[in-house]
JSON list of N, CA and C in Angstrom, two decimals:
[
{"chain": "A", "resi": 156, "resn": "VAL", "atom": "N", "xyz": [-44.02, 76.79, -78.52]},
{"chain": "A", "resi": 156, "resn": "VAL", "atom": "CA", "xyz": [-42.87, 77.51, -78.02]},
{"chain": "A", "resi": 156, "resn": "VAL", "atom": "C", "xyz": [-43.09, 77.93, -76.58]},
{"chain": "A", "resi": 157, "resn": "HIS", "atom": "N", "xyz": [-44.30, 78.39, -76.26]},
{"chain": "A", "resi": 157, "resn": "HIS", "atom": "CA", "xyz": [-44.58, 78.84, -74.90]},
{"chain": "A", "resi": 157, "resn": "HIS", "atom": "C", "xyz": [-44.42, 77.69, -73.90]},
{"chain": "A", "resi": 158, "resn": "ASP", "atom": "N", "xyz": [-44.88, 76.50, -74.27]},
{"chain": "A", "resi": 158, "resn": "ASP", "atom": "CA", "xyz": [-44.77, 75.36, -73.36]},
{"chain": "A", "resi": 158, "resn": "ASP", "atom": "C", "xyz": [-43.31, 74.99, -73.12]},
{"chain": "A", "resi": 159, "resn": "GLU", "atom": "N", "xyz": [-42.50, 75.05, -74.16]},
{"chain": "A", "resi": 159, "resn": "GLU", "atom": "CA", "xyz": [-41.07, 74.76, -74.01]},
{"chain": "A", "resi": 159, "resn": "GLU", "atom": "C", "xyz": [-40.41, 75.78, -73.09]},
{"chain": "A", "resi": 160, "resn": "LEU", "atom": "N", "xyz": [-40.76, 77.04, -73.26]},
{"chain": "A", "resi": 160, "resn": "LEU", "atom": "CA", "xyz": [-40.19, 78.09, -72.41]},
{"chain": "A", "resi": 160, "resn": "LEU", "atom": "C", "xyz": [-40.63, 77.91, -70.96]},
{"chain": "A", "resi": 161, "resn": "ALA", "atom": "N", "xyz": [-41.89, 77.63, -70.75]},
{"chain": "A", "resi": 161, "resn": "ALA", "atom": "CA", "xyz": [-42.40, 77.42, -69.39]},
{"chain": "A", "resi": 161, "resn": "ALA", "atom": "C", "xyz": [-41.70, 76.24, -68.73]},
{"chain": "A", "resi": 162, "resn": "ALA", "atom": "N", "xyz": [-41.46, 75.17, -69.47]},
{"chain": "A", "resi": 162, "resn": "ALA", "atom": "CA", "xyz": [-40.77, 74.00, -68.92]},
{"chain": "A", "resi": 162, "resn": "ALA", "atom": "C", "xyz": [-39.33, 74.32, -68.58]},
{"chain": "A", "resi": 163, "resn": "ALA", "atom": "N", "xyz": [-38.66, 75.06, -69.45]},
{"chain": "A", "resi": 163, "resn": "ALA", "atom": "CA", "xyz": [-37.26, 75.44, -69.19]},
{"chain": "A", "resi": 163, "resn": "ALA", "atom": "C", "xyz": [-37.15, 76.33, -67.97]},
{"chain": "A", "resi": 164, "resn": "LEU", "atom": "N", "xyz": [-38.08, 77.26, -67.81]},
{"chain": "A", "resi": 164, "resn": "LEU", "atom": "CA", "xyz": [-38.05, 78.15, -66.65]},
{"chain": "A", "resi": 164, "resn": "LEU", "atom": "C", "xyz": [-38.35, 77.38, -65.36]},
{"chain": "A", "resi": 165, "resn": "ALA", "atom": "N", "xyz": [-39.25, 76.42, -65.44]},
{"chain": "A", "resi": 165, "resn": "ALA", "atom": "CA", "xyz": [-39.60, 75.63, -64.26]},
{"chain": "A", "resi": 165, "resn": "ALA", "atom": "C", "xyz": [-38.43, 74.76, -63.80]},
{"chain": "A", "resi": 166, "resn": "ALA", "atom": "N", "xyz": [-37.55, 74.41, -64.72]},
{"chain": "A", "resi": 166, "resn": "ALA", "atom": "CA", "xyz": [-36.42, 73.54, -64.38]},
{"chain": "A", "resi": 166, "resn": "ALA", "atom": "C", "xyz": [-35.28, 74.29, -63.69]},
{"chain": "A", "resi": 167, "resn": "THR", "atom": "N", "xyz": [-35.33, 75.59, -63.68]},
{"chain": "A", "resi": 167, "resn": "THR", "atom": "CA", "xyz": [-34.26, 76.36, -63.03]},
{"chain": "A", "resi": 167, "resn": "THR", "atom": "C", "xyz": [-34.59, 76.60, -61.57]},
{"chain": "A", "resi": 168, "resn": "ALA", "atom": "N", "xyz": [-33.58, 76.88, -60.78]},
{"chain": "A", "resi": 168, "resn": "ALA", "atom": "CA", "xyz": [-33.79, 77.18, -59.37]},
{"chain": "A", "resi": 168, "resn": "ALA", "atom": "C", "xyz": [-34.08, 78.66, -59.15]},
{"chain": "A", "resi": 169, "resn": "ARG", "atom": "N", "xyz": [-34.04, 79.43, -60.20]},
{"chain": "A", "resi": 169, "resn": "ARG", "atom": "CA", "xyz": [-34.26, 80.87, -60.08]},
{"chain": "A", "resi": 169, "resn": "ARG", "atom": "C", "xyz": [-35.70, 81.23, -60.40]},
{"chain": "A", "resi": 170, "resn": "THR", "atom": "N", "xyz": [-36.14, 82.32, -59.80]},
{"chain": "A", "resi": 170, "resn": "THR", "atom": "CA", "xyz": [-37.46, 82.84, -60.11]},
{"chain": "A", "resi": 170, "resn": "THR", "atom": "C", "xyz": [-37.32, 83.78, -61.29]},
{"chain": "A", "resi": 171, "resn": "PRO", "atom": "N", "xyz": [-37.96, 83.47, -62.40]},
{"chain": "A", "resi": 171, "resn": "PRO", "atom": "CA", "xyz": [-37.82, 84.32, -63.58]},
{"chain": "A", "resi": 171, "resn": "PRO", "atom": "C", "xyz": [-38.64, 85.60, -63.46]},
{"chain": "A", "resi": 172, "resn": "ILE", "atom": "N", "xyz": [-38.22, 86.59, -64.18]},
{"chain": "A", "resi": 172, "resn": "ILE", "atom": "CA", "xyz": [-39.00, 87.81, -64.33]},
{"chain": "A", "resi": 172, "resn": "ILE", "atom": "C", "xyz": [-39.61, 87.73, -65.73]},
{"chain": "A", "resi": 173, "resn": "VAL", "atom": "N", "xyz": [-40.91, 87.56, -65.78]},
{"chain": "A", "resi": 173, "resn": "VAL", "atom": "CA", "xyz": [-41.60, 87.45, -67.06]},
{"chain": "A", "resi": 173, "resn": "VAL", "atom": "C", "xyz": [-42.18, 88.82, -67.39]},
{"chain": "A", "resi": 174, "resn": "VAL", "atom": "N", "xyz": [-41.81, 89.32, -68.56]},
{"chain": "A", "resi": 174, "resn": "VAL", "atom": "CA", "xyz": [-42.24, 90.66, -68.98]},
{"chain": "A", "resi": 174, "resn": "VAL", "atom": "C", "xyz": [-42.93, 90.55, -70.33]},
{"chain": "A", "resi": 175, "resn": "PHE", "atom": "N", "xyz": [-44.07, 91.21, -70.44]},
{"chain": "A", "resi": 175, "resn": "PHE", "atom": "CA", "xyz": [-44.79, 91.26, -71.70]},
{"chain": "A", "resi": 175, "resn": "PHE", "atom": "C", "xyz": [-44.89, 92.70, -72.18]},
{"chain": "A", "resi": 176, "resn": "THR", "atom": "N", "xyz": [-44.77, 92.88, -73.48]},
{"chain": "A", "resi": 176, "resn": "THR", "atom": "CA", "xyz": [-45.01, 94.16, -74.10]},
{"chain": "A", "resi": 176, "resn": "THR", "atom": "C", "xyz": [-46.20, 93.98, -75.05]},
{"chain": "A", "resi": 177, "resn": "LYS", "atom": "N", "xyz": [-46.60, 95.05, -75.72]},
{"chain": "A", "resi": 177, "resn": "LYS", "atom": "CA", "xyz": [-47.75, 94.92, -76.63]},
{"chain": "A", "resi": 177, "resn": "LYS", "atom": "C", "xyz": [-47.47, 93.93, -77.75]},
{"chain": "A", "resi": 178, "resn": "CYS", "atom": "N", "xyz": [-46.20, 93.73, -78.09]},
{"chain": "A", "resi": 178, "resn": "CYS", "atom": "CA", "xyz": [-45.85, 92.76, -79.13]},
{"chain": "A", "resi": 178, "resn": "CYS", "atom": "C", "xyz": [-46.16, 91.32, -78.69]},
{"chain": "A", "resi": 179, "resn": "ASP", "atom": "N", "xyz": [-46.22, 91.09, -77.39]},
{"chain": "A", "resi": 179, "resn": "ASP", "atom": "CA", "xyz": [-46.48, 89.76, -76.86]},
{"chain": "A", "resi": 179, "resn": "ASP", "atom": "C", "xyz": [-47.97, 89.45, -76.75]},
{"chain": "A", "resi": 180, "resn": "LEU", "atom": "N", "xyz": [-48.81, 90.45, -76.92]},
{"chain": "A", "resi": 180, "resn": "LEU", "atom": "CA", "xyz": [-50.25, 90.23, -76.80]},
{"chain": "A", "resi": 180, "resn": "LEU", "atom": "C", "xyz": [-50.76, 89.53, -78.06]},
{"chain": "A", "resi": 181, "resn": "PRO", "atom": "N", "xyz": [-51.68, 88.59, -77.86]},
{"chain": "A", "resi": 181, "resn": "PRO", "atom": "CA", "xyz": [-52.20, 87.88, -79.04]},
{"chain": "A", "resi": 181, "resn": "PRO", "atom": "C", "xyz": [-53.15, 88.78, -79.82]},
{"chain": "A", "resi": 182, "resn": "PRO", "atom": "N", "xyz": [-53.24, 88.57, -81.11]},
{"chain": "A", "resi": 182, "resn": "PRO", "atom": "CA", "xyz": [-54.24, 89.32, -81.87]},
{"chain": "A", "resi": 182, "resn": "PRO", "atom": "C", "xyz": [-55.63, 88.92, -81.40]},
{"chain": "A", "resi": 183, "resn": "ALA", "atom": "N", "xyz": [-56.54, 89.86, -81.42]},
{"chain": "A", "resi": 183, "resn": "ALA", "atom": "CA", "xyz": [-57.90, 89.58, -80.95]},
{"chain": "A", "resi": 183, "resn": "ALA", "atom": "C", "xyz": [-58.54, 88.43, -81.71]},
{"chain": "A", "resi": 184, "resn": "ALA", "atom": "N", "xyz": [-58.14, 88.26, -82.96]},
{"chain": "A", "resi": 184, "resn": "ALA", "atom": "CA", "xyz": [-58.74, 87.21, -83.79]},
{"chain": "A", "resi": 184, "resn": "ALA", "atom": "C", "xyz": [-58.25, 85.81, -83.42]},
{"chain": "A", "resi": 185, "resn": "ASP", "atom": "N", "xyz": [-57.12, 85.70, -82.69]},
{"chain": "A", "resi": 185, "resn": "ASP", "atom": "CA", "xyz": [-56.57, 84.39, -82.38]},
{"chain": "A", "resi": 185, "resn": "ASP", "atom": "C", "xyz": [-56.08, 84.32, -80.93]},
{"chain": "A", "resi": 186, "resn": "PRO", "atom": "N", "xyz": [-57.00, 84.18, -79.97]},
{"chain": "A", "resi": 186, "resn": "PRO", "atom": "CA", "xyz": [-56.58, 84.11, -78.57]},
{"chain": "A", "resi": 186, "resn": "PRO", "atom": "C", "xyz": [-55.78, 82.86, -78.23]},
{"chain": "A", "resi": 187, "resn": "ALA", "atom": "N", "xyz": [-55.71, 81.90, -79.13]},
{"chain": "A", "resi": 187, "resn": "ALA", "atom": "CA", "xyz": [-54.91, 80.69, -78.88]},
{"chain": "A", "resi": 187, "resn": "ALA", "atom": "C", "xyz": [-53.43, 81.02, -78.82]},
{"chain": "A", "resi": 188, "resn": "LEU", "atom": "N", "xyz": [-53.05, 82.17, -79.34]},
{"chain": "A", "resi": 188, "resn": "LEU", "atom": "CA", "xyz": [-51.64, 82.57, -79.31]},
{"chain": "A", "resi": 188, "resn": "LEU", "atom": "C", "xyz": [-51.24, 83.22, -77.98]},
{"chain": "A", "resi": 189, "resn": "ALA", "atom": "N", "xyz": [-52.17, 83.34, -77.09]},
{"chain": "A", "resi": 189, "resn": "ALA", "atom": "CA", "xyz": [-51.88, 83.94, -75.78]},
{"chain": "A", "resi": 189, "resn": "ALA", "atom": "C", "xyz": [-50.92, 83.04, -75.00]},
{"chain": "A", "resi": 190, "resn": "PRO", "atom": "N", "xyz": [-50.05, 83.63, -74.18]},
{"chain": "A", "resi": 190, "resn": "PRO", "atom": "CA", "xyz": [-49.15, 82.82, -73.38]},
{"chain": "A", "resi": 190, "resn": "PRO", "atom": "C", "xyz": [-49.94, 81.97, -72.38]},
{"chain": "A", "resi": 191, "resn": "PRO", "atom": "N", "xyz": [-49.42, 80.80, -72.04]},
{"chain": "A", "resi": 191, "resn": "PRO", "atom": "CA", "xyz": [-50.14, 79.95, -71.08]},
{"chain": "A", "resi": 191, "resn": "PRO", "atom": "C", "xyz": [-50.16, 80.60, -69.71]},
{"chain": "A", "resi": 192, "resn": "PRO", "atom": "N", "xyz": [-51.14, 80.24, -68.89]},
{"chain": "A", "resi": 192, "resn": "PRO", "atom": "CA", "xyz": [-51.24, 80.83, -67.55]},
{"chain": "A", "resi": 192, "resn": "PRO", "atom": "C", "xyz": [-49.97, 80.68, -66.72]},
{"chain": "A", "resi": 193, "resn": "ALA", "atom": "N", "xyz": [-49.21, 79.60, -66.92]},
{"chain": "A", "resi": 193, "resn": "ALA", "atom": "CA", "xyz": [-47.98, 79.40, -66.15]},
{"chain": "A", "resi": 193, "resn": "ALA", "atom": "C", "xyz": [-46.99, 80.54, -66.40]},
{"chain": "A", "resi": 194, "resn": "LEU", "atom": "N", "xyz": [-46.98, 81.08, -67.59]},
{"chain": "A", "resi": 194, "resn": "LEU", "atom": "CA", "xyz": [-46.09, 82.21, -67.88]},
{"chain": "A", "resi": 194, "resn": "LEU", "atom": "C", "xyz": [-46.74, 83.54, -67.54]},
{"chain": "A", "resi": 195, "resn": "ALA", "atom": "N", "xyz": [-48.04, 83.65, -67.76]},
{"chain": "A", "resi": 195, "resn": "ALA", "atom": "CA", "xyz": [-48.73, 84.92, -67.59]},
{"chain": "A", "resi": 195, "resn": "ALA", "atom": "C", "xyz": [-48.92, 85.29, -66.12]},
{"chain": "A", "resi": 196, "resn": "GLU", "atom": "N", "xyz": [-48.99, 84.30, -65.26]},
{"chain": "A", "resi": 196, "resn": "GLU", "atom": "CA", "xyz": [-49.22, 84.59, -63.84]},
{"chain": "A", "resi": 196, "resn": "GLU", "atom": "C", "xyz": [-48.03, 85.37, -63.26]},
{"chain": "A", "resi": 197, "resn": "GLY", "atom": "N", "xyz": [-48.31, 86.52, -62.73]},
{"chain": "A", "resi": 197, "resn": "GLY", "atom": "CA", "xyz": [-47.28, 87.35, -62.13]},
{"chain": "A", "resi": 197, "resn": "GLY", "atom": "C", "xyz": [-46.42, 88.09, -63.13]},
{"chain": "A", "resi": 198, "resn": "ALA", "atom": "N", "xyz": [-46.76, 88.02, -64.39]},
{"chain": "A", "resi": 198, "resn": "ALA", "atom": "CA", "xyz": [-45.97, 88.71, -65.43]},
{"chain": "A", "resi": 198, "resn": "ALA", "atom": "C", "xyz": [-46.14, 90.22, -65.30]},
{"chain": "A", "resi": 199, "resn": "LEU", "atom": "N", "xyz": [-45.11, 90.92, -65.70]},
{"chain": "A", "resi": 199, "resn": "LEU", "atom": "CA", "xyz": [-45.14, 92.38, -65.70]},
{"chain": "A", "resi": 199, "resn": "LEU", "atom": "C", "xyz": [-45.50, 92.87, -67.10]},
{"chain": "A", "resi": 200, "resn": "LEU", "atom": "N", "xyz": [-46.38, 93.84, -67.16]},
{"chain": "A", "resi": 200, "resn": "LEU", "atom": "CA", "xyz": [-46.72, 94.46, -68.44]},
{"chain": "A", "resi": 200, "resn": "LEU", "atom": "C", "xyz": [-45.97, 95.77, -68.54]},
{"chain": "A", "resi": 201, "resn": "VAL", "atom": "N", "xyz": [-45.18, 95.90, -69.59]},
{"chain": "A", "resi": 201, "resn": "VAL", "atom": "CA", "xyz": [-44.31, 97.06, -69.74]},
{"chain": "A", "resi": 201, "resn": "VAL", "atom": "C", "xyz": [-44.57, 97.74, -71.08]},
{"chain": "A", "resi": 202, "resn": "SER", "atom": "N", "xyz": [-44.59, 99.06, -71.04]},
{"chain": "A", "resi": 202, "resn": "SER", "atom": "CA", "xyz": [-44.69, 99.84, -72.26]},
{"chain": "A", "resi": 202, "resn": "SER", "atom": "C", "xyz": [-43.57, 100.87, -72.25]},
{"chain": "A", "resi": 203, "resn": "ALA", "atom": "N", "xyz": [-42.62, 100.71, -73.15]},
{"chain": "A", "resi": 203, "resn": "ALA", "atom": "CA", "xyz": [-41.53, 101.67, -73.24]},
{"chain": "A", "resi": 203, "resn": "ALA", "atom": "C", "xyz": [-42.04, 103.00, -73.77]},
{"chain": "A", "resi": 204, "resn": "ARG", "atom": "N", "xyz": [-43.02, 102.94, -74.64]},
{"chain": "A", "resi": 204, "resn": "ARG", "atom": "CA", "xyz": [-43.56, 104.18, -75.22]},
{"chain": "A", "resi": 204, "resn": "ARG", "atom": "C", "xyz": [-44.25, 105.04, -74.17]},
{"chain": "A", "resi": 205, "resn": "ARG", "atom": "N", "xyz": [-45.10, 104.40, -73.35]},
{"chain": "A", "resi": 205, "resn": "ARG", "atom": "CA", "xyz": [-45.83, 105.14, -72.32]},
{"chain": "A", "resi": 205, "resn": "ARG", "atom": "C", "xyz": [-45.05, 105.21, -71.00]},
{"chain": "A", "resi": 206, "resn": "GLY", "atom": "N", "xyz": [-44.07, 104.35, -70.85]},
{"chain": "A", "resi": 206, "resn": "GLY", "atom": "CA", "xyz": [-43.28, 104.33, -69.62]},
{"chain": "A", "resi": 206, "resn": "GLY", "atom": "C", "xyz": [-43.96, 103.58, -68.49]},
{"chain": "A", "resi": 207, "resn": "THR", "atom": "N", "xyz": [-45.03, 102.87, -68.78]},
{"chain": "A", "resi": 207, "resn": "THR", "atom": "CA", "xyz": [-45.72, 102.14, -67.72]},
{"chain": "A", "resi": 207, "resn": "THR", "atom": "C", "xyz": [-45.03, 100.81, -67.46]},
{"chain": "A", "resi": 208, "resn": "GLY", "atom": "N", "xyz": [-45.01, 100.43, -66.19]},
{"chain": "A", "resi": 208, "resn": "GLY", "atom": "CA", "xyz": [-44.44, 99.15, -65.80]},
{"chain": "A", "resi": 208, "resn": "GLY", "atom": "C", "xyz": [-42.93, 99.15, -65.63]},
{"chain": "A", "resi": 209, "resn": "ILE", "atom": "N", "xyz": [-42.27, 100.24, -65.99]},
{"chain": "A", "resi": 209, "resn": "ILE", "atom": "CA", "xyz": [-40.81, 100.30, -65.89]},
{"chain": "A", "resi": 209, "resn": "ILE", "atom": "C", "xyz": [-40.35, 100.24, -64.44]},
{"chain": "A", "resi": 210, "resn": "ASP", "atom": "N", "xyz": [-41.03, 100.98, -63.56]},
{"chain": "A", "resi": 210, "resn": "ASP", "atom": "CA", "xyz": [-40.65, 100.97, -62.14]},
{"chain": "A", "resi": 210, "resn": "ASP", "atom": "C", "xyz": [-40.82, 99.58, -61.54]},
{"chain": "A", "resi": 211, "resn": "ALA", "atom": "N", "xyz": [-41.90, 98.90, -61.89]},
{"chain": "A", "resi": 211, "resn": "ALA", "atom": "CA", "xyz": [-42.12, 97.54, -61.38]},
{"chain": "A", "resi": 211, "resn": "ALA", "atom": "C", "xyz": [-41.05, 96.59, -61.89]},
{"chain": "A", "resi": 212, "resn": "LEU", "atom": "N", "xyz": [-40.65, 96.76, -63.15]},
{"chain": "A", "resi": 212, "resn": "LEU", "atom": "CA", "xyz": [-39.60, 95.91, -63.71]},
{"chain": "A", "resi": 212, "resn": "LEU", "atom": "C", "xyz": [-38.27, 96.15, -63.00]},
{"chain": "A", "resi": 213, "resn": "LEU", "atom": "N", "xyz": [-37.92, 97.41, -62.78]},
{"chain": "A", "resi": 213, "resn": "LEU", "atom": "CA", "xyz": [-36.68, 97.72, -62.07]},
{"chain": "A", "resi": 213, "resn": "LEU", "atom": "C", "xyz": [-36.70, 97.17, -60.65]},
{"chain": "A", "resi": 214, "resn": "ASP", "atom": "N", "xyz": [-37.83, 97.29, -59.96]},
{"chain": "A", "resi": 214, "resn": "ASP", "atom": "CA", "xyz": [-37.95, 96.74, -58.61]},
{"chain": "A", "resi": 214, "resn": "ASP", "atom": "C", "xyz": [-37.76, 95.23, -58.62]},
{"chain": "A", "resi": 215, "resn": "ALA", "atom": "N", "xyz": [-38.35, 94.56, -59.60]},
{"chain": "A", "resi": 215, "resn": "ALA", "atom": "CA", "xyz": [-38.20, 93.10, -59.70]},
{"chain": "A", "resi": 215, "resn": "ALA", "atom": "C", "xyz": [-36.75, 92.71, -59.93]},
{"chain": "A", "resi": 216, "resn": "ILE", "atom": "N", "xyz": [-36.05, 93.47, -60.75]},
{"chain": "A", "resi": 216, "resn": "ILE", "atom": "CA", "xyz": [-34.64, 93.18, -61.03]},
{"chain": "A", "resi": 216, "resn": "ILE", "atom": "C", "xyz": [-33.80, 93.41, -59.78]},
{"chain": "A", "resi": 217, "resn": "VAL", "atom": "N", "xyz": [-34.01, 94.52, -59.11]},
{"chain": "A", "resi": 217, "resn": "VAL", "atom": "CA", "xyz": [-33.21, 94.86, -57.93]},
{"chain": "A", "resi": 217, "resn": "VAL", "atom": "C", "xyz": [-33.41, 93.85, -56.82]},
{"chain": "A", "resi": 218, "resn": "THR", "atom": "N", "xyz": [-34.64, 93.38, -56.62]},
{"chain": "A", "resi": 218, "resn": "THR", "atom": "CA", "xyz": [-34.88, 92.42, -55.54]},
{"chain": "A", "resi": 218, "resn": "THR", "atom": "C", "xyz": [-34.22, 91.07, -55.81]},
{"chain": "A", "resi": 219, "resn": "ARG", "atom": "N", "xyz": [-33.89, 90.78, -57.06]},
{"chain": "A", "resi": 219, "resn": "ARG", "atom": "CA", "xyz": [-33.24, 89.51, -57.39]},
{"chain": "A", "resi": 219, "resn": "ARG", "atom": "C", "xyz": [-31.72, 89.60, -57.47]},
{"chain": "A", "resi": 220, "resn": "LEU", "atom": "N", "xyz": [-31.19, 90.78, -57.39]},
{"chain": "A", "resi": 220, "resn": "LEU", "atom": "CA", "xyz": [-29.73, 90.93, -57.43]},
{"chain": "A", "resi": 220, "resn": "LEU", "atom": "C", "xyz": [-29.13, 90.46, -56.13]},
{"chain": "A", "resi": 221, "resn": "PRO", "atom": "N", "xyz": [-27.96, 89.84, -56.18]},
{"chain": "A", "resi": 221, "resn": "PRO", "atom": "CA", "xyz": [-27.32, 89.41, -54.94]},
{"chain": "A", "resi": 221, "resn": "PRO", "atom": "C", "xyz": [-26.82, 90.62, -54.16]},
{"chain": "A", "resi": 222, "resn": "ILE", "atom": "N", "xyz": [-26.82, 90.47, -52.84]},
{"chain": "A", "resi": 222, "resn": "ILE", "atom": "CA", "xyz": [-26.30, 91.54, -52.00]},
{"chain": "A", "resi": 222, "resn": "ILE", "atom": "C", "xyz": [-24.78, 91.47, -52.05]},
{"chain": "A", "resi": 223, "resn": "SER", "atom": "N", "xyz": [-24.16, 92.57, -52.46]},
{"chain": "A", "resi": 223, "resn": "SER", "atom": "CA", "xyz": [-22.71, 92.62, -52.56]},
{"chain": "A", "resi": 223, "resn": "SER", "atom": "C", "xyz": [-22.28, 94.08, -52.57]},
{"chain": "A", "resi": 224, "resn": "PRO", "atom": "N", "xyz": [-21.02, 94.32, -52.32]},
{"chain": "A", "resi": 224, "resn": "PRO", "atom": "CA", "xyz": [-20.54, 95.69, -52.43]},
{"chain": "A", "resi": 224, "resn": "PRO", "atom": "C", "xyz": [-20.54, 96.10, -53.92]},
{"chain": "A", "resi": 225, "resn": "PRO", "atom": "N", "xyz": [-20.59, 97.41, -54.15]},
{"chain": "A", "resi": 225, "resn": "PRO", "atom": "CA", "xyz": [-20.54, 97.86, -55.55]},
{"chain": "A", "resi": 225, "resn": "PRO", "atom": "C", "xyz": [-19.29, 97.33, -56.25]},
{"chain": "A", "resi": 226, "resn": "LEU", "atom": "N", "xyz": [-19.45, 96.90, -57.47]},
{"chain": "A", "resi": 226, "resn": "LEU", "atom": "CA", "xyz": [-18.34, 96.33, -58.20]},
{"chain": "A", "resi": 226, "resn": "LEU", "atom": "C", "xyz": [-17.75, 97.31, -59.22]},
{"chain": "A", "resi": 227, "resn": "TYR", "atom": "N", "xyz": [-17.97, 98.56, -59.00]},
{"chain": "A", "resi": 227, "resn": "TYR", "atom": "CA", "xyz": [-17.43, 99.58, -59.91]},
{"chain": "A", "resi": 227, "resn": "TYR", "atom": "C", "xyz": [-16.74, 100.66, -59.14]}
]
């Protein structure tokens, strides 16, 4: 599944925001379930419970938004 996702993301002209939470971490007993380096490189680690990584995620989203007047 990871390889299919990495290939689909590579085929787009957009830079994806890859975010991992603790649910995405592989169990210690099976490191083969870890995401491939192509996905993990530059990925953001976010914890909603602790609130870590939220600011970095928001910054990544804002930098990718098109410049336009407010639409509301």
